[in-house]
Coordinates of C-alpha atoms in Angstrom, one line a residue:
M1 CA -27.7 0.5 -11.4
V2 CA -26.0 -1.5 -8.6
S3 CA -23.8 -3.3 -11.2
K4 CA -22.4 0.2 -12.1
L5 CA -21.4 1.3 -8.8
V6 CA -20.2 -2.2 -8.1
N7 CA -17.7 -1.9 -11.2
F8 CA -16.9 1.3 -10.1
L9 CA -16.0 0.4 -6.7
A10 CA -14.3 -2.5 -7.7
R11 CA -11.6 -0.5 -9.4
V12 CA -10.7 1.2 -6.4
L13 CA -7.1 -0.1 -3.8
T14 CA 20.3 -17.9 14.5
L15 CA 22.8 -16.0 13.6
G16 CA 25.7 -13.5 15.2
S17 CA 25.3 -10.1 15.6
I18 CA 26.5 -7.7 12.7
S19 CA 29.7 -7.0 14.4
S20 CA 30.3 -10.8 14.0
V21 CA 30.0 -10.8 10.0
L22 CA 31.6 -7.5 9.1
G23 CA 34.9 -8.4 8.5
T24 CA 34.0 -11.1 6.2
N25 CA 34.3 -9.3 3.0
D26 CA 35.9 -5.9 2.1
A27 CA 32.6 -4.8 0.3
F28 CA 31.2 -3.7 3.7
R29 CA 33.6 -1.0 4.0
S30 CA 32.1 0.2 0.2
K31 CA 29.7 3.1 0.5
C32 CA 27.6 1.3 -2.7
R33 CA 25.6 -1.9 -2.1
C34 CA 27.0 -4.5 -4.6
L35 CA 24.6 -5.0 -7.7
Y36 CA 24.1 -8.0 -9.8
A37 CA 26.9 -9.3 -11.9
D38 CA 29.8 -6.6 -10.5
P39 CA 32.9 -8.6 -10.8
S40 CA 34.1 -7.0 -7.9
C41 CA 31.9 -7.9 -5.2
W42 CA 29.1 -10.3 -6.8
P43 CA 28.9 -14.0 -4.9
S44 CA 29.8 -16.5 -7.1
D45 CA 28.2 -19.4 -8.4
A46 CA 29.5 -21.4 -5.7
E47 CA 28.7 -19.1 -3.3
F48 CA 25.0 -18.8 -4.4
N49 CA 25.0 -23.1 -4.1
S50 CA 26.4 -23.1 -0.6
L51 CA 23.0 -20.4 0.1
T52 CA 20.7 -22.7 -1.4
S53 CA 21.9 -25.7 0.5
K54 CA 20.4 -23.3 3.6
L55 CA 16.8 -22.9 2.2
S56 CA 13.5 -25.1 1.9
Q57 CA 13.2 -24.0 -2.0
P58 CA 15.4 -23.4 -4.4
L59 CA 16.8 -19.8 -5.8
I60 CA 14.4 -18.1 -7.8
Y61 CA 15.5 -15.9 -10.7
P62 CA 12.7 -13.3 -11.5
I63 CA 12.2 -11.9 -14.9
P64 CA 9.4 -9.8 -15.8
P65 CA 6.0 -11.7 -16.5
E66 CA 5.5 -10.0 -20.0
S67 CA 8.7 -11.6 -21.2
A68 CA 6.5 -15.1 -22.1
C69 CA 5.0 -12.9 -24.9
Y70 CA 8.7 -12.6 -26.7
P71 CA 9.8 -13.1 -28.9
A72 CA 6.7 -11.8 -30.6
S73 CA 6.8 -14.0 -33.8
N74 CA 7.1 -16.9 -31.1
P75 CA 6.4 -16.5 -27.9
S76 CA 8.8 -18.0 -25.0
G77 CA 6.0 -18.7 -22.7
N78 CA 2.3 -19.1 -22.6
C79 CA 1.4 -15.4 -23.8
T80 CA -2.4 -16.1 -23.4
E81 CA -1.9 -16.7 -19.8
V82 CA -0.3 -13.0 -19.6
T83 CA -2.9 -11.4 -21.6
L84 CA -5.8 -12.6 -19.8
N85 CA -4.3 -12.0 -16.4
A86 CA -2.0 -8.9 -16.7
F87 CA -4.5 -6.6 -15.0
D88 CA -5.5 -9.1 -12.6
G89 CA -3.9 -8.2 -8.8
N90 CA -3.7 -11.9 -7.7
W91 CA -2.2 -13.2 -10.7
R92 CA 0.4 -10.5 -10.6
S93 CA 0.9 -11.3 -6.8
N94 CA 1.8 -14.9 -7.6
Q95 CA 4.7 -13.8 -10.3
S96 CA 7.6 -13.3 -8.2
G97 CA 8.8 -10.8 -11.1
S98 CA 5.9 -8.5 -11.4
M99 CA 4.5 -5.5 -9.6
Q100 CA 1.2 -3.9 -9.8
A101 CA 2.1 -1.1 -11.6
P102 CA 4.6 -2.3 -14.4
N103 CA 6.1 1.2 -14.3
Y104 CA 8.4 -0.2 -11.4
E105 CA 9.5 -3.1 -13.5
T106 CA 11.2 -0.9 -15.7
F107 CA 14.1 1.1 -15.5
I108 CA 15.4 4.4 -17.0
F109 CA 18.8 5.2 -17.2
P110 CA 19.9 8.6 -16.6
N111 CA 20.3 9.3 -20.3
G112 CA 16.9 8.5 -21.0
S113 CA 17.1 5.1 -22.7
I114 CA 15.0 2.4 -21.0
S115 CA 15.1 -1.2 -20.0
A116 CA 11.9 -2.9 -19.8
C117 CA 9.7 -5.8 -20.9
F118 CA 6.3 -4.5 -22.4
L119 CA 3.3 -6.4 -22.6
N120 CA 2.6 -5.1 -26.1
A121 CA 5.9 -7.2 -28.0
T122 CA 4.8 -5.8 -31.3
L123 CA 6.0 -2.3 -30.1
G124 CA 9.2 -3.6 -31.8
V125 CA 11.1 -2.8 -28.0
P126 CA 13.4 -5.7 -26.9
C127 CA 12.2 -7.3 -23.4
Q128 CA 14.6 -6.8 -20.7
Q129 CA 15.1 -7.1 -17.1
G130 CA 14.4 -3.4 -16.4
N131 CA 14.1 -2.8 -12.4
V132 CA 13.3 -6.3 -11.6
P133 CA 15.7 -8.0 -9.2
P134 CA 17.5 -11.0 -11.0
V135 CA 17.8 -13.6 -8.0
G136 CA 16.3 -14.0 -4.7
V137 CA 14.9 -16.2 -1.9
D138 CA 11.3 -17.9 -2.2
A139 CA 10.8 -17.7 1.4
R140 CA 8.9 -20.2 3.2
T141 CA 9.9 -20.3 6.8
P142 CA 11.6 -17.6 9.1
E143 CA 15.0 -19.9 8.6
D144 CA 15.0 -19.1 5.1
I145 CA 14.8 -15.2 5.6
Q146 CA 17.7 -15.3 8.1
A147 CA 19.8 -17.5 5.7
A148 CA 19.2 -14.8 3.0
V149 CA 19.6 -11.9 5.5
A150 CA 23.2 -13.3 6.4
F151 CA 24.0 -13.9 3.0
A152 CA 23.0 -10.4 1.6
T153 CA 24.7 -9.1 4.9
K154 CA 27.8 -10.9 4.0
W155 CA 28.2 -9.9 0.2
N156 CA 26.9 -6.2 1.0
L157 CA 24.0 -6.9 -1.6
K158 CA 21.2 -4.4 -2.4
V159 CA 18.2 -6.1 -0.8
V160 CA 14.6 -6.0 -1.4
V161 CA 11.6 -7.5 0.0
K162 CA 8.2 -8.5 -1.8
S163 CA 5.0 -10.0 -0.7
T164 CA 2.4 -8.7 -3.4
G165 CA 4.1 -5.9 -5.2
H166 CA 1.6 -3.5 -4.6
D167 CA 3.9 -0.5 -3.9
Y168 CA 3.4 3.0 -5.6
L169 CA 6.6 3.9 -4.4
G170 CA 8.6 0.9 -6.1
R171 CA 10.1 -0.1 -2.9
S172 CA 9.7 -3.5 -3.7
A173 CA 11.9 -3.6 -6.6
G174 CA 15.2 -2.5 -7.8
R175 CA 17.5 -3.2 -10.8
G176 CA 20.2 -5.5 -9.8
S177 CA 19.2 -6.2 -6.5
F178 CA 18.8 -9.6 -4.2
L179 CA 14.9 -10.6 -3.8
I180 CA 13.5 -11.7 -0.3
W181 CA 10.0 -13.0 -1.7
T182 CA 7.7 -13.8 1.2
H183 CA 4.5 -14.1 -0.8
N184 CA 4.5 -17.8 -0.1
M185 CA 4.4 -17.4 3.4
K186 CA 0.5 -18.7 4.0
T187 CA 0.2 -19.6 7.5
I188 CA -3.1 -18.5 9.1
S189 CA -4.0 -19.6 12.6
Y190 CA -7.1 -18.2 14.9
N191 CA -6.6 -18.1 18.4
A192 CA -9.7 -17.4 20.6
S193 CA -7.7 -16.7 23.7
F194 CA -4.6 -15.0 22.5
V195 CA -2.1 -13.4 25.0
P196 CA 0.4 -11.7 23.6
E197 CA 4.2 -13.0 24.3
G198 CA 5.2 -11.7 27.6
G199 CA 2.3 -10.3 28.5
S200 CA 0.2 -11.0 31.9
S201 CA -3.3 -12.5 32.6
D202 CA -3.4 -9.5 35.0
V203 CA -3.9 -7.1 31.8
T204 CA -7.7 -7.0 30.3
Y205 CA -8.8 -6.5 26.7
N206 CA -12.3 -5.1 27.0
G207 CA -12.8 -6.9 30.3
K208 CA -10.9 -10.1 29.2
S209 CA -7.7 -11.2 30.0
F210 CA -6.8 -12.8 26.3
L211 CA -8.0 -11.6 22.5
L212 CA -9.5 -13.2 20.0
A213 CA -6.8 -12.9 17.2
L214 CA -5.7 -13.8 13.6
T215 CA -2.1 -14.4 13.1
L216 CA -1.1 -14.1 9.7
G217 CA 1.9 -15.2 7.7
A218 CA 3.6 -12.7 5.7
G219 CA 2.3 -13.6 2.3
V220 CA -1.3 -13.8 3.2
Q221 CA -3.6 -11.9 1.3
W222 CA -6.5 -10.0 2.5
H223 CA -8.9 -12.1 0.7
E224 CA -7.3 -15.1 2.5
A225 CA -7.6 -13.4 5.8
Y226 CA -11.2 -12.4 5.2
D227 CA -12.1 -16.0 4.6
A228 CA -10.0 -17.2 7.7
A229 CA -11.8 -14.3 10.0
E230 CA -15.4 -15.1 8.6
A231 CA -15.0 -18.8 9.2
N232 CA -14.4 -18.4 12.9
G233 CA -17.3 -15.8 13.1
R234 CA -15.6 -12.4 13.4
V235 CA -14.1 -9.6 11.1
V236 CA -10.6 -8.1 10.5
V237 CA -9.4 -4.7 9.6
G238 CA -8.1 -5.0 6.4
G239 CA -7.4 -3.5 3.1
I240 CA -9.8 -3.0 -0.1
A241 CA -8.8 -4.1 -3.6
P242 CA -10.2 -6.1 -6.3
G243 CA -9.7 -9.9 -5.1
G244 CA -8.4 -9.1 -2.0
S245 CA -5.0 -9.3 -3.7
V246 CA -3.3 -6.8 -1.3
G247 CA -0.8 -8.4 1.6
A248 CA -2.2 -8.6 4.9
A249 CA 1.4 -8.6 6.8
G250 CA 3.9 -7.1 4.6
G251 CA 3.8 -3.3 3.7
W252 CA 0.6 -2.5 4.1
I253 CA 0.7 -2.6 7.9
Q254 CA 4.0 -1.3 8.0
G255 CA 2.7 2.0 6.1
G256 CA -0.2 2.5 9.0
G257 CA -3.1 0.5 6.9
H258 CA -6.2 2.1 6.0
S259 CA -9.2 0.2 5.6
I260 CA -13.0 1.0 4.5
L261 CA -13.3 -0.1 8.2
S262 CA -10.9 2.5 9.9
P263 CA -13.5 4.9 10.8
H264 CA -15.6 2.1 13.1
F265 CA -12.3 0.0 14.3
G266 CA -9.3 1.8 13.6
L267 CA -6.2 1.7 11.3
G268 CA -4.2 -1.4 10.9
V269 CA -1.7 -0.4 13.2
D270 CA -4.3 0.1 16.0
N271 CA -5.3 -3.7 15.5
A272 CA -1.8 -5.3 15.3
I273 CA -1.2 -6.8 18.9
Q274 CA 1.9 -8.7 17.8
F275 CA 4.3 -9.4 15.0
T276 CA 7.7 -11.5 14.3
I277 CA 10.4 -10.1 12.3
V278 CA 13.5 -11.0 11.1
T279 CA 16.4 -8.1 11.6
S280 CA 19.2 -7.2 9.9
A281 CA 21.5 -9.1 12.6
G282 CA 19.6 -12.5 11.8
F283 CA 17.5 -12.3 14.6
H284 CA 13.9 -14.0 14.6
L285 CA 12.4 -11.4 17.3
T286 CA 8.6 -11.3 18.6
A287 CA 7.6 -7.6 19.2
N288 CA 5.0 -6.2 21.2
A289 CA 3.2 -4.2 24.0
Y290 CA 5.7 -6.2 26.4
T291 CA 8.9 -7.5 24.6
H292 CA 10.6 -5.3 22.0
A293 CA 8.4 -2.7 22.5
D294 CA 10.1 0.3 21.2
L295 CA 10.0 -2.1 17.7
F296 CA 6.3 -2.6 18.0
W297 CA 5.9 1.0 18.3
A298 CA 7.8 2.0 15.4
W299 CA 5.0 1.1 12.8
G300 CA 5.6 3.4 10.0
G301 CA 9.6 2.3 8.6
T302 CA 11.2 -0.6 7.6
Y303 CA 13.4 -2.5 10.6
G304 CA 13.3 -6.0 9.0
V305 CA 11.8 -8.8 7.5
L306 CA 8.2 -9.2 8.8
T307 CA 7.4 -12.9 9.3
S308 CA 3.8 -12.9 10.6
V309 CA 1.3 -10.2 12.2
T310 CA -1.2 -10.8 14.9
Y311 CA -4.5 -8.9 14.6
K312 CA -7.5 -8.7 17.5
T313 CA -10.8 -9.2 15.4
H314 CA -13.9 -7.7 15.9
P315 CA -17.6 -9.0 16.1
K316 CA -19.7 -9.6 12.8
E317 CA -22.0 -7.2 12.3
P318 CA -25.0 -5.8 10.0
V319 CA -23.5 -3.0 7.2
I320 CA -25.4 -0.8 4.7
F321 CA -23.7 -0.1 1.2
I322 CA -24.6 3.5 0.5
A323 CA -23.8 4.5 -3.0
V324 CA -24.4 8.0 -5.2
Q325 CA -23.2 8.7 -8.8
T326 CA -24.1 11.6 -11.0
A327 CA -22.8 13.8 -13.7
F328 CA -22.5 17.7 -13.4
S329 CA -24.2 20.1 -16.0
S330 CA -22.3 23.0 -14.6
P331 CA -19.1 23.8 -12.6
A332 CA -22.2 25.5 -10.0
I333 CA -23.6 22.0 -9.6
A334 CA -20.0 20.6 -9.2
Q335 CA -18.9 22.8 -6.6
S336 CA -22.1 23.2 -4.6
I337 CA -22.2 19.2 -3.8
V338 CA -18.6 18.6 -3.6
S339 CA -18.1 21.3 -1.2
N340 CA -21.3 19.9 0.8
F341 CA -20.1 16.4 0.8
I342 CA -16.4 17.2 1.8
S343 CA -17.8 19.5 5.1
F344 CA -20.6 16.6 5.5
H345 CA -18.5 13.4 5.5
P346 CA -16.6 13.9 9.2
S347 CA -19.9 13.8 10.6
L348 CA -20.4 10.0 9.0
T349 CA -16.9 9.3 10.2
D350 CA -17.9 10.1 13.5
L351 CA -20.2 7.1 13.3
G352 CA -17.8 4.7 11.6
W353 CA -19.2 5.1 8.2
G354 CA -15.9 4.9 5.7
G355 CA -15.8 4.7 1.8
Y356 CA -14.3 5.9 -1.0
A357 CA -15.6 9.3 -3.3
F358 CA -14.0 10.3 -6.7
F359 CA -14.7 13.4 -8.2
S360 CA -13.8 15.7 -11.0
S361 CA -15.2 18.8 -12.3
S362 CA -17.6 16.4 -14.6
S363 CA -18.6 13.9 -12.1
F364 CA -19.0 12.4 -8.5
T365 CA -19.2 9.1 -7.3
F366 CA -19.6 7.7 -3.5
A367 CA -19.4 4.3 -2.3
G368 CA -18.9 3.5 1.2
L369 CA -20.7 1.5 4.2
A370 CA -22.8 2.1 7.5
P371 CA -21.6 -0.5 9.9
N372 CA -23.7 -1.8 12.8
T373 CA -26.7 0.4 11.9
S374 CA -30.4 -0.5 10.8
W375 CA -31.3 0.3 7.5
A376 CA -33.4 3.1 8.5
D377 CA -31.0 5.1 10.4
A378 CA -28.8 4.4 7.5
N379 CA -31.4 6.4 5.1
A380 CA -32.0 8.8 7.2
T381 CA -28.3 10.0 7.9
I382 CA -27.7 10.1 4.4
K383 CA -30.9 11.4 3.2
P384 CA -30.1 15.7 3.6
F385 CA -26.8 15.0 1.4
F386 CA -29.0 12.3 -1.3
D387 CA -31.8 15.2 -1.3
L388 CA -29.1 18.0 -2.1
V389 CA -28.0 15.8 -5.2
A390 CA -31.0 14.8 -6.0
N391 CA -32.2 18.7 -6.4
A392 CA -29.2 19.6 -8.1
T393 CA -29.2 17.5 -10.6
S394 CA -33.2 17.3 -11.2
G395 CA -33.3 14.0 -10.0
T396 CA -30.9 11.9 -12.5
A397 CA -28.3 11.2 -10.0
I398 CA -28.1 6.8 -9.2
E399 CA -28.7 6.9 -5.2
T400 CA -29.2 3.6 -3.3
T401 CA -28.7 1.6 0.0
I402 CA -28.4 -1.9 0.3
P403 CA -28.3 -3.9 3.6
F404 CA -25.6 -6.5 4.1
D405 CA -25.8 -9.3 7.2
S406 CA -21.9 -8.3 7.5
F407 CA -18.8 -6.5 6.2
Y408 CA -17.9 -10.0 4.3
S409 CA -20.8 -10.5 2.6
L410 CA -20.5 -6.8 1.0
Y411 CA -16.9 -7.5 0.5
T412 CA -17.7 -10.8 -1.7
A413 CA -20.3 -9.0 -3.4
V414 CA -18.4 -6.3 -4.9
L415 CA -14.5 -7.1 -4.3
G416 CA -14.2 -10.9 -3.5
A417 CA -13.6 -13.9 -5.9
G418 CA -13.9 -13.5 -9.8
T419 CA -13.0 -9.3 -9.2
G420 CA -9.3 -9.2 -9.4
Q421 CA -9.2 -7.2 -12.4
S422 CA -8.9 -3.4 -12.6
D423 CA -7.9 -0.2 -14.4
G424 CA -5.4 0.6 -11.9
I425 CA -4.0 -3.1 -11.9
G426 CA -1.5 -3.7 -14.2
E427 CA -1.0 0.0 -15.2
N428 CA 1.7 2.6 -15.1
V429 CA 0.8 4.8 -12.5
E430 CA 2.5 7.7 -9.7
L431 CA 0.7 9.1 -7.1
A432 CA 0.3 12.5 -5.2
S433 CA -1.3 12.7 -1.8
R434 CA -2.2 14.6 1.5
L435 CA -4.3 13.7 4.4
F436 CA -6.7 16.4 5.1
P437 CA -6.8 17.8 8.6
R438 CA -10.8 17.6 10.1
D439 CA -10.9 21.8 10.7
L440 CA -9.7 22.4 7.3
V441 CA -12.8 20.2 5.4
E442 CA -15.4 21.5 7.9
N443 CA -14.2 25.2 8.3
D444 CA -13.3 25.9 4.9
S445 CA -15.1 23.2 2.4
E446 CA -15.6 25.7 -0.7
R447 CA -12.1 26.6 -0.8
V448 CA -10.9 23.1 -0.8
A449 CA -14.2 22.2 -3.7
E450 CA -12.7 24.8 -5.8
T451 CA -9.2 24.2 -5.6
L452 CA -9.6 20.4 -6.2
L453 CA -12.5 20.9 -9.2
S454 CA -9.9 23.8 -10.6
V455 CA -7.1 21.2 -10.8
N456 CA -9.1 19.0 -12.8
N457 CA -10.4 21.5 -15.1
T458 CA -6.7 21.9 -16.4
V459 CA -6.0 18.4 -17.1
L460 CA -6.6 15.4 -19.5
Y461 CA -9.3 13.3 -17.6
Q462 CA -9.7 9.7 -19.6
L463 CA -12.0 6.7 -18.0
S464 CA -9.2 4.4 -19.6
L465 CA -5.9 3.5 -18.6
K466 CA -4.5 1.9 -21.4
N467 CA -5.0 3.9 -24.3
S468 CA -3.8 7.2 -23.3
L469 CA -1.7 9.6 -21.1
F470 CA -4.0 9.7 -17.7
L471 CA -4.2 12.5 -15.3
S472 CA -6.7 11.4 -12.5
A473 CA -9.6 12.7 -10.7
S474 CA -9.7 12.9 -6.8
P475 CA -10.2 10.3 -4.8
N476 CA -11.6 11.4 -1.2
L477 CA -10.8 8.4 0.8
V478 CA -13.0 8.4 3.8
I479 CA -10.7 6.2 6.1
A480 CA -9.7 8.7 8.6
G481 CA -11.8 10.2 11.4
G482 CA -13.9 8.5 13.4
A483 CA -12.0 5.6 15.5
V484 CA -8.8 6.6 13.9
S485 CA -8.9 10.0 15.6
Q486 CA -9.7 8.5 19.3
V487 CA -6.5 7.2 19.3
D488 CA -3.4 8.8 21.4
P489 CA -1.2 10.0 18.3
D490 CA 1.9 9.0 20.6
S491 CA 0.7 5.5 21.1
T492 CA 2.2 4.6 17.8
G493 CA 5.1 5.6 15.6
L494 CA 2.8 6.6 13.0
N495 CA 2.8 10.1 12.0
P496 CA 0.5 12.1 14.3
A497 CA -1.3 13.8 11.5
W498 CA -3.3 10.8 10.9
R499 CA -5.2 11.3 14.0
K500 CA -6.5 14.6 13.1
A501 CA -7.1 13.9 9.7
A502 CA -10.8 13.4 7.9
A503 CA -9.8 12.2 4.8
H504 CA -7.0 11.2 2.5
I505 CA -7.1 12.9 -1.2
V506 CA -5.2 11.0 -4.0
F507 CA -4.3 12.4 -7.4
G508 CA -2.7 10.1 -10.0
G509 CA -1.2 10.1 -13.5
S510 CA -0.4 7.2 -15.7
W511 CA 1.2 6.6 -19.4
P512 CA 0.6 4.0 -22.2
Q513 CA 3.1 1.2 -22.7
G514 CA 5.8 1.9 -25.0
S515 CA 5.5 5.8 -23.9
T516 CA 9.1 8.1 -24.6
V517 CA 10.8 9.1 -21.8
S518 CA 9.6 12.7 -22.6
D519 CA 5.5 11.9 -22.3
I520 CA 6.7 10.0 -19.2
R521 CA 8.3 13.0 -17.4
L522 CA 5.4 15.3 -19.1
V523 CA 3.2 13.2 -16.4
Q524 CA 5.4 12.7 -13.9
N525 CA 6.2 16.9 -14.0
T526 CA 2.1 17.3 -13.8
V527 CA 2.0 14.9 -10.8
K528 CA 4.5 16.6 -9.1
G529 CA 2.3 19.6 -9.6
Y530 CA -0.5 18.1 -7.9
L531 CA 1.6 17.7 -4.9
S532 CA 2.4 21.1 -4.8
V533 CA -1.3 22.3 -5.0
L534 CA -2.1 19.8 -2.0
E535 CA 0.7 21.4 -0.3
D536 CA -0.7 24.6 -0.6
L537 CA -3.9 23.6 0.3
V538 CA -3.2 21.8 3.3
G539 CA -0.1 23.5 4.6
P540 CA 2.9 22.1 6.7
G541 CA 2.3 19.5 8.6
G542 CA -0.6 17.6 6.7
G543 CA 0.9 14.3 6.3
A544 CA 0.5 11.4 3.6
Y545 CA -0.4 8.0 4.0
F546 CA 3.4 6.0 3.3
N547 CA 2.1 3.7 1.0
E548 CA -0.2 5.8 -1.5
A549 CA 2.4 8.9 -1.9
S550 CA 4.6 10.7 -4.1
L551 CA 8.0 9.7 -4.9
Y552 CA 8.8 13.8 -5.0
E553 CA 8.5 14.5 -1.3
Q554 CA 10.6 17.2 -0.4
H555 CA 10.4 16.6 3.0
F556 CA 9.4 13.1 3.4
E557 CA 10.7 12.6 6.9
Q558 CA 7.6 15.2 8.2
T559 CA 5.3 14.5 5.5
F560 CA 5.0 10.2 6.4
F561 CA 6.2 10.1 9.9
G562 CA 5.9 13.7 11.4
D563 CA 7.5 14.8 14.7
H564 CA 7.9 10.8 15.5
Y565 CA 11.1 11.0 12.8
S566 CA 13.9 11.2 15.2
K567 CA 12.6 8.4 17.4
L568 CA 11.9 6.2 14.6
Q569 CA 15.3 7.0 13.3
S570 CA 17.0 6.0 16.6
I571 CA 15.5 2.5 16.4
K572 CA 16.0 2.3 12.9
N573 CA 19.7 2.7 13.9
A574 CA 19.6 -0.1 16.6
Y575 CA 17.9 -2.9 14.4
D576 CA 19.1 -2.1 11.6
P577 CA 22.6 0.1 11.8
T578 CA 24.0 -1.1 8.2
G579 CA 20.7 0.3 6.4
L580 CA 20.1 -3.7 5.2
F581 CA 16.3 -3.0 4.6
V582 CA 16.5 1.1 3.4
V583 CA 14.0 2.3 1.2
V584 CA 12.6 5.0 -1.0
E585 CA 11.4 8.0 1.3
G586 CA 11.6 5.3 4.4
V587 CA 13.3 6.2 7.6
G588 CA 16.8 6.6 7.3
S589 CA 16.9 6.7 3.8
E590 CA 18.1 10.5 3.9
K591 CA 21.6 9.1 4.2
W592 CA 21.6 7.3 0.9
D593 CA 21.6 8.0 -2.7
N594 CA 18.0 8.4 -4.7
S595 CA 18.5 4.5 -5.8
V596 CA 19.4 3.5 -1.9
T597 CA 22.5 2.0 -3.1
C598 CA 25.4 4.3 -2.5
L599 CA 25.6 6.0 1.2
H600 CA 26.0 10.0 0.8
V601 CA 30.1 10.9 1.1

C-alpha cells in the first residue's frame, strides 16, 4: 500500500566594462548572435586555444548522450550505460549535452525536418547534434565564468547557461550556441554565524545578529544540499524530484523556487539571503539586501551567471506524511472528491502543509506532509477529507498517515538515493500552467473542479509516457499559500500573484521518440488548448511559475512577472545591457526573435 503511494510520489519534479570591448569585433554591430561555424564571425581554433589557456579545465564539446548508441550495428560508446540511465535525473545531469526532457535536445527546422539523436537507434534516423550546444566551458570557478563571458562578449556568441538541464522551457540548450556549464561547481559551506556582506550586527534576524546559513555553489543539487543541511542538524527549503537531481543554485531559485516546504517556510526566494553572480561586464558581484540590493530584489529574471546562493536554514522538526489514492466509479464521485479537495486544501496550507495532488476523471492521488505537528493532530485535520473519500468510494480508497522524525527522513525514504528514475525524466514533455488564486478555489471550487475534470475527459490519458502520445492529468501543486502568502508582494521581484495563490495547476503533453512533426504539433496544439482553458478559468493576473510553464504565453511579461516587469526590465538593462543572457520568455526577450538569436529590427 505505502509502496504504491511512494512510487507515485517519486514520479513527481575582473574585466573591463562592456564599453571597453565592444569595439573589438564588428560582429557586435550585428542584429544577430554568432552561431557555430558561421564563417563570418565564429572564432578560430587559435582563439579557442587562447580561451583554453585561461580556464581551469579543457573546453568541452557536448553531444547528445544518446549518441553512444550509434550506429546501431556497432555503437560508438557505452550504449548499455545510456539505456540503463536514460530516465535517471542525476545521470542525465552529469552529461554536458543532456537535457532532462530530451525534446529540448532536438531541433525542428522551419521546413519540418528534425535534427535529433534518439535513444532508440533502430529507428533508422541518423544521430545529429540537434539543439545541443557544440562547445562550451566546464566552469569550476568564478574566474572560469568570467573568461567565458569575456570570450562570448568579444565574439558576440549566443550563450546558454546550464547546471542540470531541468528546464521545461529549453532555456539551457541552444543550437549553435556557446555553453557555460556550471554543474561541477560543487562547493558547500555551512556557517552558524552568517552575516550578509555589508550587513550590520545591529540588524537582527529572529532575535539574532546572524543567520545559520548554507552557501551552495552553482552546481550543487538538492540531494547534496539536503545531506549538508542534515549533517548540521538543519533543514533547507528546496526542490523535490526523484533522487534530488534539481539544481539548488541555478534556474530553480531564479524562477522563485517552489517546494513542498513552501507553505511552512516560504519559497526559495524568501529563504535566499545572498548570492554571487558574474555579470555580462565580467564583474563577480555579491548581491544581498545591503549591496547591489536592486539585483538581489530582481529574482525571476536572468541577469548573469549565478556562482553561489546562500540560504537561511531552519530547525529540524517532525513531519507527518499524508497520502490518499482512489479511483472514481462515476463522474459525480470525481466531481465531489476533487471539488472538496480544492476548497479544503487552503486550510491545509494555512497550517503549513504542502504536497502534490494528481487527478483526472478516473482517479485522484494526494501525497503531502504536515510539518511540526503531532500524529494525532494531523489525523484529526485530515479526517474530514479522508471520511468523505472513504464514503464516496465505499471504503476502497487507500488512506494513510505516517510519522517521520524530520523532512530529511521523509525525503530519503521517498525520493533519496536509488529513486532517480521517473517517467517524467528522459521523456519529451511540454507544459501549460497557472497559479490559482485563493479566492477562486475557496469560492468557486465546483466550477474549478468541473472545468479541470472536463478537460481530462476530452484527452487521451496514458500512464506510460514511453509508448504513446501522452496528455496528462491535472497536478495540483499545494506549494503556495501559508507562509508564501505572508510575504510582502513587493519585497522581491517575484510575480505578486504568488502571494495570492493557493496552488499551481499544471497540464502536460508528451510524445514518443521518433514521432513525426505532425504528431508533435498535435500534442503541442493540445497543450496550447490547455493553456486557453486555464486562462479562461483563472482570468487575467493569475500568473505562472517561470520554471514549469508554457512556451506559448501571449503575454509572458504579465504571466511570469506581473506588475514588477518594468522595474525588472530596468535592472536587466543596467546589469546586462547587451542581452547576453536573454532567454525564452525571460526579462528583455520581447526585443528578440523566438529563438532569442536576433534582435527585432
